[in-house]
XYZ file of N, CA and C in Angstrom:
480
model
N -7.259 -33.459 7.875
C -6.273 -33.290 7.496
C -5.374 -32.385 8.775
N -6.102 -31.505 9.592
C -5.745 -31.160 10.965
C -5.382 -32.179 11.934
N -6.064 -32.834 11.924
C -5.689 -34.182 13.020
C -4.596 -34.872 12.196
N -4.381 -35.349 11.231
C -3.149 -35.846 10.479
C -1.932 -34.925 11.204
N -2.166 -33.775 10.613
C -0.955 -32.972 10.815
C -0.807 -32.675 12.629
N -1.547 -32.966 13.118
C -1.167 -32.992 14.873
C -0.987 -34.246 15.282
N -0.985 -35.151 14.480
C -0.577 -36.394 15.418
C 0.302 -37.292 14.395
N 0.666 -37.130 13.363
C 1.861 -37.795 13.018
C 3.002 -37.123 13.047
N 4.157 -38.161 12.445
C 5.534 -37.717 12.644
C 6.008 -37.284 11.258
N 6.274 -35.865 11.122
C 6.901 -35.337 9.676
C 8.007 -36.584 9.457
N 8.181 -36.737 8.381
C 8.925 -37.410 7.462
C 8.937 -38.800 7.638
N 7.453 -39.469 8.062
C 7.600 -41.332 8.401
C 5.995 -41.149 7.980
N 5.902 -41.759 6.815
C 5.017 -42.359 5.918
C 3.934 -43.181 6.753
N 4.728 -44.020 7.477
C 3.849 -45.062 8.547
C 3.096 -44.444 9.504
N 3.614 -43.324 9.879
C 3.192 -42.508 11.310
C 2.189 -41.648 10.338
N 2.220 -41.287 9.241
C 1.040 -40.515 8.378
C -0.127 -41.244 8.389
N 0.137 -42.539 7.673
C -0.945 -43.622 7.625
C -1.750 -43.869 8.779
N -0.953 -44.324 9.742
C -1.547 -44.471 11.204
C -2.363 -43.727 11.781
N -2.170 -42.181 11.560
C -2.821 -41.302 11.951
C -4.019 -40.731 11.072
N -3.733 -41.499 9.871
C -5.205 -41.372 8.755
C -6.543 -42.475 9.672
N -5.240 -43.586 9.887
C -6.381 -44.951 10.352
C -6.659 -44.479 11.432
N -5.994 -43.843 12.562
C -6.741 -43.332 13.606
C -8.095 -42.487 13.455
N -7.480 -41.433 12.747
C -8.833 -40.381 12.531
C -10.144 -41.394 11.805
N -9.957 -42.197 11.243
C -11.006 -42.928 10.719
C -11.389 -43.448 11.485
N -11.031 -44.351 12.534
C -11.401 -45.277 13.453
C -12.074 -44.332 14.832
N -11.347 -43.416 15.353
C -11.959 -42.610 16.353
C -12.747 -41.610 16.136
N -12.637 -41.106 15.015
C -13.513 -39.663 14.866
C -14.962 -40.096 13.697
N -14.225 -40.782 12.620
C -15.340 -41.496 12.045
C -16.388 -42.215 12.057
N -15.661 -42.967 13.250
C -16.629 -44.351 13.606
C -17.693 -43.905 14.274
N -17.515 -42.635 15.269
C -18.223 -42.040 16.375
C -19.426 -41.577 15.567
N -19.189 -41.183 14.355
C -20.726 -40.243 13.777
C -20.965 -41.322 12.578
N -20.876 -42.614 12.985
C -21.093 -43.920 11.743
C -21.081 -43.164 10.439
N -19.862 -42.682 10.252
C -19.126 -42.392 8.984
C -18.019 -43.226 8.455
N -17.655 -43.787 7.050
C -16.575 -44.495 7.419
C -15.882 -43.890 6.179
N -14.173 -44.203 6.042
C -13.419 -43.900 5.417
C -13.070 -44.530 4.110
N -13.409 -43.839 2.606
C -13.124 -44.483 1.906
C -11.932 -44.656 1.282
N -10.697 -44.774 1.907
C -9.422 -44.960 1.761
C -9.272 -46.234 2.064
N -8.366 -46.977 0.998
C -7.960 -48.354 1.471
C -6.871 -48.469 2.560
N -7.847 -48.576 3.714
C -7.454 -48.513 5.141
C -6.555 -49.806 5.671
N -6.020 -49.926 6.723
C -5.164 -50.946 7.253
C -5.297 -52.345 6.498
N -6.342 -52.876 6.561
C -6.338 -54.117 6.120
C -6.427 -54.531 4.498
N -7.026 -53.518 3.918
C -7.289 -53.543 2.614
C -5.790 -53.101 2.093
N -5.113 -52.459 2.421
C -3.777 -51.745 2.305
C -2.915 -53.400 2.004
N -3.135 -53.670 3.142
C -1.921 -54.947 3.521
C -2.701 -56.301 2.306
N -3.543 -56.270 2.067
C -3.887 -57.124 1.113
C -3.220 -56.615 -0.610
N -3.329 -55.097 -0.555
C -2.770 -54.560 -1.809
C -1.394 -54.791 -1.923
N -0.582 -54.667 -0.698
C 0.589 -54.593 -0.474
C 1.253 -55.995 -0.822
N 0.476 -56.708 -0.358
C 0.747 -58.411 -0.848
C 1.063 -59.043 -2.121
N -0.695 -58.504 -2.804
C -0.427 -58.634 -4.203
C 0.216 -57.960 -4.856
N 1.018 -57.127 -4.752
C 2.073 -56.094 -5.400
C 3.316 -56.630 -5.120
N 3.588 -57.555 -3.959
C 4.731 -58.133 -3.832
C 4.794 -59.388 -4.482
N 3.434 -60.053 -4.668
C 3.514 -61.347 -5.218
C 3.627 -61.228 -6.866
N 3.456 -60.055 -7.293
C 3.264 -59.401 -8.677
C 4.628 -59.073 -9.332
N 5.739 -59.062 -8.345
C 7.197 -58.873 -9.140
C 6.651 -57.293 -9.512
N 6.163 -56.177 -8.356
C 6.199 -55.081 -8.984
C 7.371 -54.229 -9.734
N 7.444 -53.586 -10.596
C 8.226 -52.803 -11.301
C 8.731 -51.509 -10.733
N 9.221 -50.819 -11.257
C 9.831 -49.295 -10.683
C 8.625 -48.340 -10.706
N 7.477 -48.556 -11.040
C 6.855 -47.812 -11.207
C 5.283 -48.450 -11.147
N 4.484 -47.451 -10.556
C 2.865 -47.814 -10.303
C 1.838 -46.728 -10.572
N 0.828 -47.028 -11.362
C 0.036 -45.757 -11.866
C -1.615 -46.101 -11.275
N -1.713 -45.071 -10.167
C -2.989 -44.877 -9.300
C -4.109 -43.865 -9.860
N -5.400 -44.760 -10.328
C -6.335 -43.712 -11.040
C -7.373 -43.651 -9.529
N -7.382 -42.462 -9.072
C -8.214 -42.501 -7.880
C -7.311 -42.027 -6.380
N -6.896 -40.950 -6.281
C -6.026 -40.595 -4.987
C -6.546 -40.496 -3.571
N -7.815 -39.926 -3.701
C -8.558 -39.604 -2.682
C -7.695 -38.919 -1.628
N -7.233 -39.449 -0.584
C -6.207 -38.417 0.352
C -4.524 -38.912 0.424
N -4.368 -39.883 -0.630
C -2.930 -40.357 -0.806
C -2.481 -41.314 -0.069
N -3.575 -42.122 0.860
C -3.221 -43.034 1.892
C -2.593 -44.388 0.692
N -3.094 -44.656 -0.083
C -2.732 -46.266 -0.765
C -1.370 -46.020 -1.006
N -1.046 -44.931 -1.666
C 0.253 -44.442 -2.435
C 1.155 -44.385 -1.346
N 0.968 -43.689 -0.500
C 1.456 -43.775 0.929
C 2.262 -44.934 1.397
N 0.932 -45.825 1.461
C 1.524 -47.455 2.005
C 2.360 -47.706 1.290
N 1.974 -48.051 -0.165
C 2.873 -48.739 -1.263
C 4.274 -48.327 -0.919
N 4.672 -47.001 -0.959
C 5.732 -46.347 -1.351
C 6.282 -46.806 0.390
N 5.764 -46.579 1.199
C 6.500 -47.084 2.627
C 6.975 -48.342 2.595
N 5.837 -49.492 1.795
C 6.246 -50.794 1.715
C 7.630 -51.135 0.901
N 7.632 -50.436 -0.344
C 8.420 -50.512 -1.488
C 9.334 -49.305 -1.646
N 10.218 -49.036 -1.245
C 10.745 -47.828 -1.033
C 11.479 -47.336 -2.411
N 11.828 -48.457 -3.226
C 12.303 -48.211 -4.455
C 11.235 -48.064 -5.456
N 9.937 -47.869 -5.534
C 8.885 -47.576 -6.420
C 8.541 -46.307 -6.450
N 8.385 -46.153 -7.805
C 7.750 -44.436 -7.838
C 6.103 -44.315 -8.236
N 5.310 -43.459 -7.936
C 4.232 -43.754 -7.946
C 3.487 -42.289 -8.701
N 2.953 -42.443 -9.795
C 2.078 -41.224 -10.332
C 0.354 -41.610 -10.158
N -0.145 -40.587 -9.407
C -1.707 -40.924 -9.020
C -2.341 -39.691 -9.099
N -3.111 -40.398 -9.744
C -4.599 -38.992 -10.559
C -5.660 -39.022 -9.729
N -6.220 -37.855 -9.741
C -7.250 -37.594 -8.676
C -7.784 -36.250 -9.346
N -9.281 -36.481 -9.542
C -10.177 -35.503 -10.455
C -10.560 -34.089 -9.111
N -10.742 -34.496 -8.324
C -11.198 -33.622 -6.822
C -10.344 -32.802 -6.700
N -10.081 -31.097 -7.057
C -8.885 -30.514 -6.556
C -8.600 -30.589 -4.834
N -9.828 -30.433 -4.185
C -9.944 -30.925 -2.941
C -9.020 -31.976 -2.254
N -9.180 -32.952 -3.164
C -8.608 -34.215 -2.598
C -7.204 -34.100 -2.892
N -6.608 -33.414 -3.873
C -5.407 -33.631 -4.363
C -4.519 -32.661 -3.622
N -5.197 -31.517 -2.899
C -4.583 -30.698 -1.702
C -4.338 -31.444 -0.879
N -5.180 -32.103 -0.492
C -5.219 -33.090 1.113
C -3.963 -33.999 0.456
N -3.972 -34.704 -0.386
C -2.835 -35.848 -0.432
C -1.758 -35.375 -0.743
N -1.263 -34.012 -1.772
C 0.010 -33.560 -1.500
C 0.312 -33.069 -0.105
N -0.301 -32.539 0.526
C 0.116 -32.129 2.331
C 0.372 -33.629 3.010
N -0.313 -34.612 2.470
C 0.009 -36.002 3.036
C 1.622 -36.298 2.731
N 1.801 -36.397 1.335
C 2.697 -36.539 0.610
C 3.939 -35.781 1.163
N 3.467 -34.289 1.234
C 5.053 -33.609 1.624
C 5.321 -34.082 3.340
N 4.219 -34.425 4.146
C 4.341 -34.887 5.357
C 4.931 -35.689 5.667
N 4.819 -36.574 4.488
C 5.404 -38.376 4.871
C 7.119 -37.990 4.548
N 7.204 -36.876 3.669
C 8.902 -36.993 3.080
C 8.569 -37.994 2.128
N 8.132 -38.385 1.244
C 8.228 -39.236 -0.048
C 7.746 -38.094 -1.063
N 8.022 -36.833 -1.310
C 7.761 -36.193 -2.319
C 8.553 -36.818 -3.515
N 9.618 -37.272 -3.374
C 10.494 -37.650 -4.639
C 10.078 -38.533 -4.871
N 9.076 -39.775 -4.199
C 8.595 -40.558 -4.819
C 7.246 -40.674 -5.580
N 6.288 -39.681 -5.178
C 4.863 -39.770 -5.367
C 4.399 -38.194 -6.232
N 3.663 -38.201 -7.271
C 3.602 -37.443 -8.058
C 1.534 -37.625 -8.085
N 1.168 -36.108 -7.468
C -0.330 -36.536 -7.498
C -0.811 -35.547 -8.701
N -1.547 -35.745 -9.627
C -1.849 -35.124 -10.682
C -2.986 -35.039 -10.654
N -3.561 -33.811 -10.827
C -5.154 -33.112 -10.705
C -5.838 -33.169 -12.299
N -6.913 -34.064 -12.197
C -7.513 -34.035 -13.691
C -8.439 -35.062 -13.782
N -9.049 -35.529 -14.488
C -10.078 -36.545 -15.254
C -9.015 -37.537 -15.864
N -8.928 -39.090 -15.313
C -7.996 -39.643 -16.381
C -8.221 -39.761 -17.655
N -9.162 -39.494 -18.078
C -9.571 -39.238 -19.936
C -8.761 -38.280 -20.274
N -8.145 -37.237 -19.500
C -7.781 -36.254 -20.202
C -6.213 -36.585 -19.852
N -6.155 -37.190 -18.086
C -4.369 -37.314 -18.064
C -3.647 -38.322 -18.471
N -4.256 -39.410 -19.075
C -3.853 -40.695 -19.539
C -2.896 -40.240 -20.804
N -3.671 -39.766 -21.468
C -2.876 -39.191 -22.729
C -1.477 -38.471 -22.497
N -1.513 -37.479 -21.759
C -0.575 -36.724 -21.204
C 0.463 -37.587 -20.394
N -0.012 -38.637 -19.587
C 1.210 -39.374 -19.084
C 2.129 -39.970 -20.331
N 1.315 -40.608 -21.494
C 1.543 -41.165 -22.722
C 2.790 -40.409 -23.452
N 2.851 -39.073 -23.309
C 3.994 -38.304 -24.194
C 4.804 -37.983 -22.732
N 4.914 -38.505 -21.938
C 6.268 -38.541 -21.128
C 7.529 -39.410 -21.683
N 8.481 -38.810 -21.270
C 9.828 -39.677 -21.561
C 10.568 -39.724 -20.476
N 11.386 -40.591 -20.242
C 12.703 -40.865 -19.724
C 13.748 -41.237 -20.297
N 14.893 -40.276 -20.556
C 15.926 -40.937 -20.970
C 15.656 -41.149 -22.591
N 14.806 -40.213 -23.515
C 14.039 -40.575 -24.826
C 13.161 -42.081 -24.675
N 12.763 -42.617 -23.617
C 12.096 -43.468 -23.553
C 10.313 -43.423 -23.177
N 9.613 -43.776 -23.639
C 8.030 -43.895 -23.218
C 7.983 -44.016 -21.582
N 7.575 -43.355 -20.893
C 7.201 -43.910 -19.325
C 6.681 -45.187 -19.415
N 7.097 -46.199 -18.960
C 6.257 -47.381 -18.513
C 5.578 -47.718 -17.277
N 4.691 -48.465 -17.281
C 3.877 -48.635 -15.833
C 4.094 -49.850 -15.188
N 4.780 -50.454 -14.226
C 4.612 -51.898 -14.119
C 3.659 -52.553 -13.141
N 2.555 -51.736 -12.951
C 1.440 -51.879 -12.013
C 0.738 -50.694 -12.172
N -0.880 -51.290 -12.198
C -1.916 -50.171 -12.136
C -2.819 -50.504 -10.651
N -3.331 -49.588 -10.051
C -4.132 -49.849 -9.189
C -5.300 -48.639 -9.401
N -6.748 -49.237 -9.765
C -7.461 -48.098 -9.702
C -8.958 -48.441 -8.553
N -8.551 -46.936 -8.105
C -9.464 -46.940 -6.928
C -10.534 -45.693 -7.588
N -11.413 -46.057 -7.783
C -12.244 -45.201 -8.738
C -13.686 -45.867 -9.226
N -14.512 -45.025 -9.584
C -16.011 -45.826 -9.906
C -15.649 -47.033 -10.770
N -16.098 -48.196 -10.625
C -15.859 -49.412 -11.240
C -16.351 -49.576 -12.516
N -17.484 -48.592 -13.007
C -18.118 -48.338 -13.959
C -17.104 -48.027 -14.908
N -16.118 -47.380 -14.962
C -15.085 -46.653 -15.348
C -13.877 -47.298 -15.776
N -13.452 -48.515 -14.894
C -12.498 -49.549 -15.150
C -12.198 -49.436 -16.511
N -13.435 -50.134 -17.338
C -13.141 -50.585 -18.836
C -12.448 -49.438 -19.337
N -13.132 -47.984 -19.587
C -12.954 -47.277 -20.384
C -11.375 -46.899 -20.242
N -10.910 -46.827 -18.831
C -9.582 -46.343 -18.717
C -8.643 -47.425 -19.314
N -8.667 -48.735 -18.697
C -8.173 -49.944 -19.144
C -7.928 -49.636 -20.855
N -8.917 -49.258 -21.477
C -9.140 -49.719 -22.997
C -7.920 -48.488 -23.063
N -8.091 -47.283 -22.707
C -6.931 -46.087 -23.118
C -5.749 -46.368 -23.028
N -5.617 -47.235 -21.738
C -4.200 -47.437 -21.159
C -3.247 -48.539 -22.012
N -4.288 -49.388 -22.817
C -4.094 -50.264 -23.580
C -3.229 -49.898 -24.907
N -4.134 -49.278 -25.261
C -3.868 -48.176 -26.591
C -2.969 -47.413 -26.720
N -2.365 -46.593 -25.383
C -1.487 -45.645 -25.309
C -0.052 -46.645 -25.131
N -0.271 -48.017 -24.617
C 0.756 -48.605 -24.404
C 2.144 -48.097 -23.536
N 1.461 -47.959 -22.321
C 2.266 -47.417 -21.124
C 1.937 -48.399 -19.886
N 1.799 -49.786 -20.098
C 1.843 -50.485 -19.395
C 2.472 -51.699 -19.421
N 3.632 -52.338 -18.799
C 4.330 -53.123 -18.893
C 3.883 -54.438 -18.938
């Protein structure tokens, strides 16, 4: 967190993501660690996929980590709003700081908790009396739990 705060330009999501990438390359690589965020090349593939899918105005992300992916997507697609769910409160705090630093708080919501508890809450949200719908879903969490989340999402009918 401190590295990004020291090296990113406030209000510039690309700068925030670049600082995260730089930290992963410069700092973690030297101690033989890796960053689990969907860094530069992986994020490019994701954005390309979303571009080809005709992304709607809302995206749901399950697994925020530090907020990198959500920041990259909103930087690439400024009209998109993202709700992202993260179970680890420390990661939530870091992600919320990254969102604030990037100036994208109006486009990104970071929710704290496990998806099995949060997805039903999302289904109760309304906009102009209509159930909130998501045009895309990105799951960045344990693969063994994808099916469970997707089954819940289908039953709640919040995916367009």
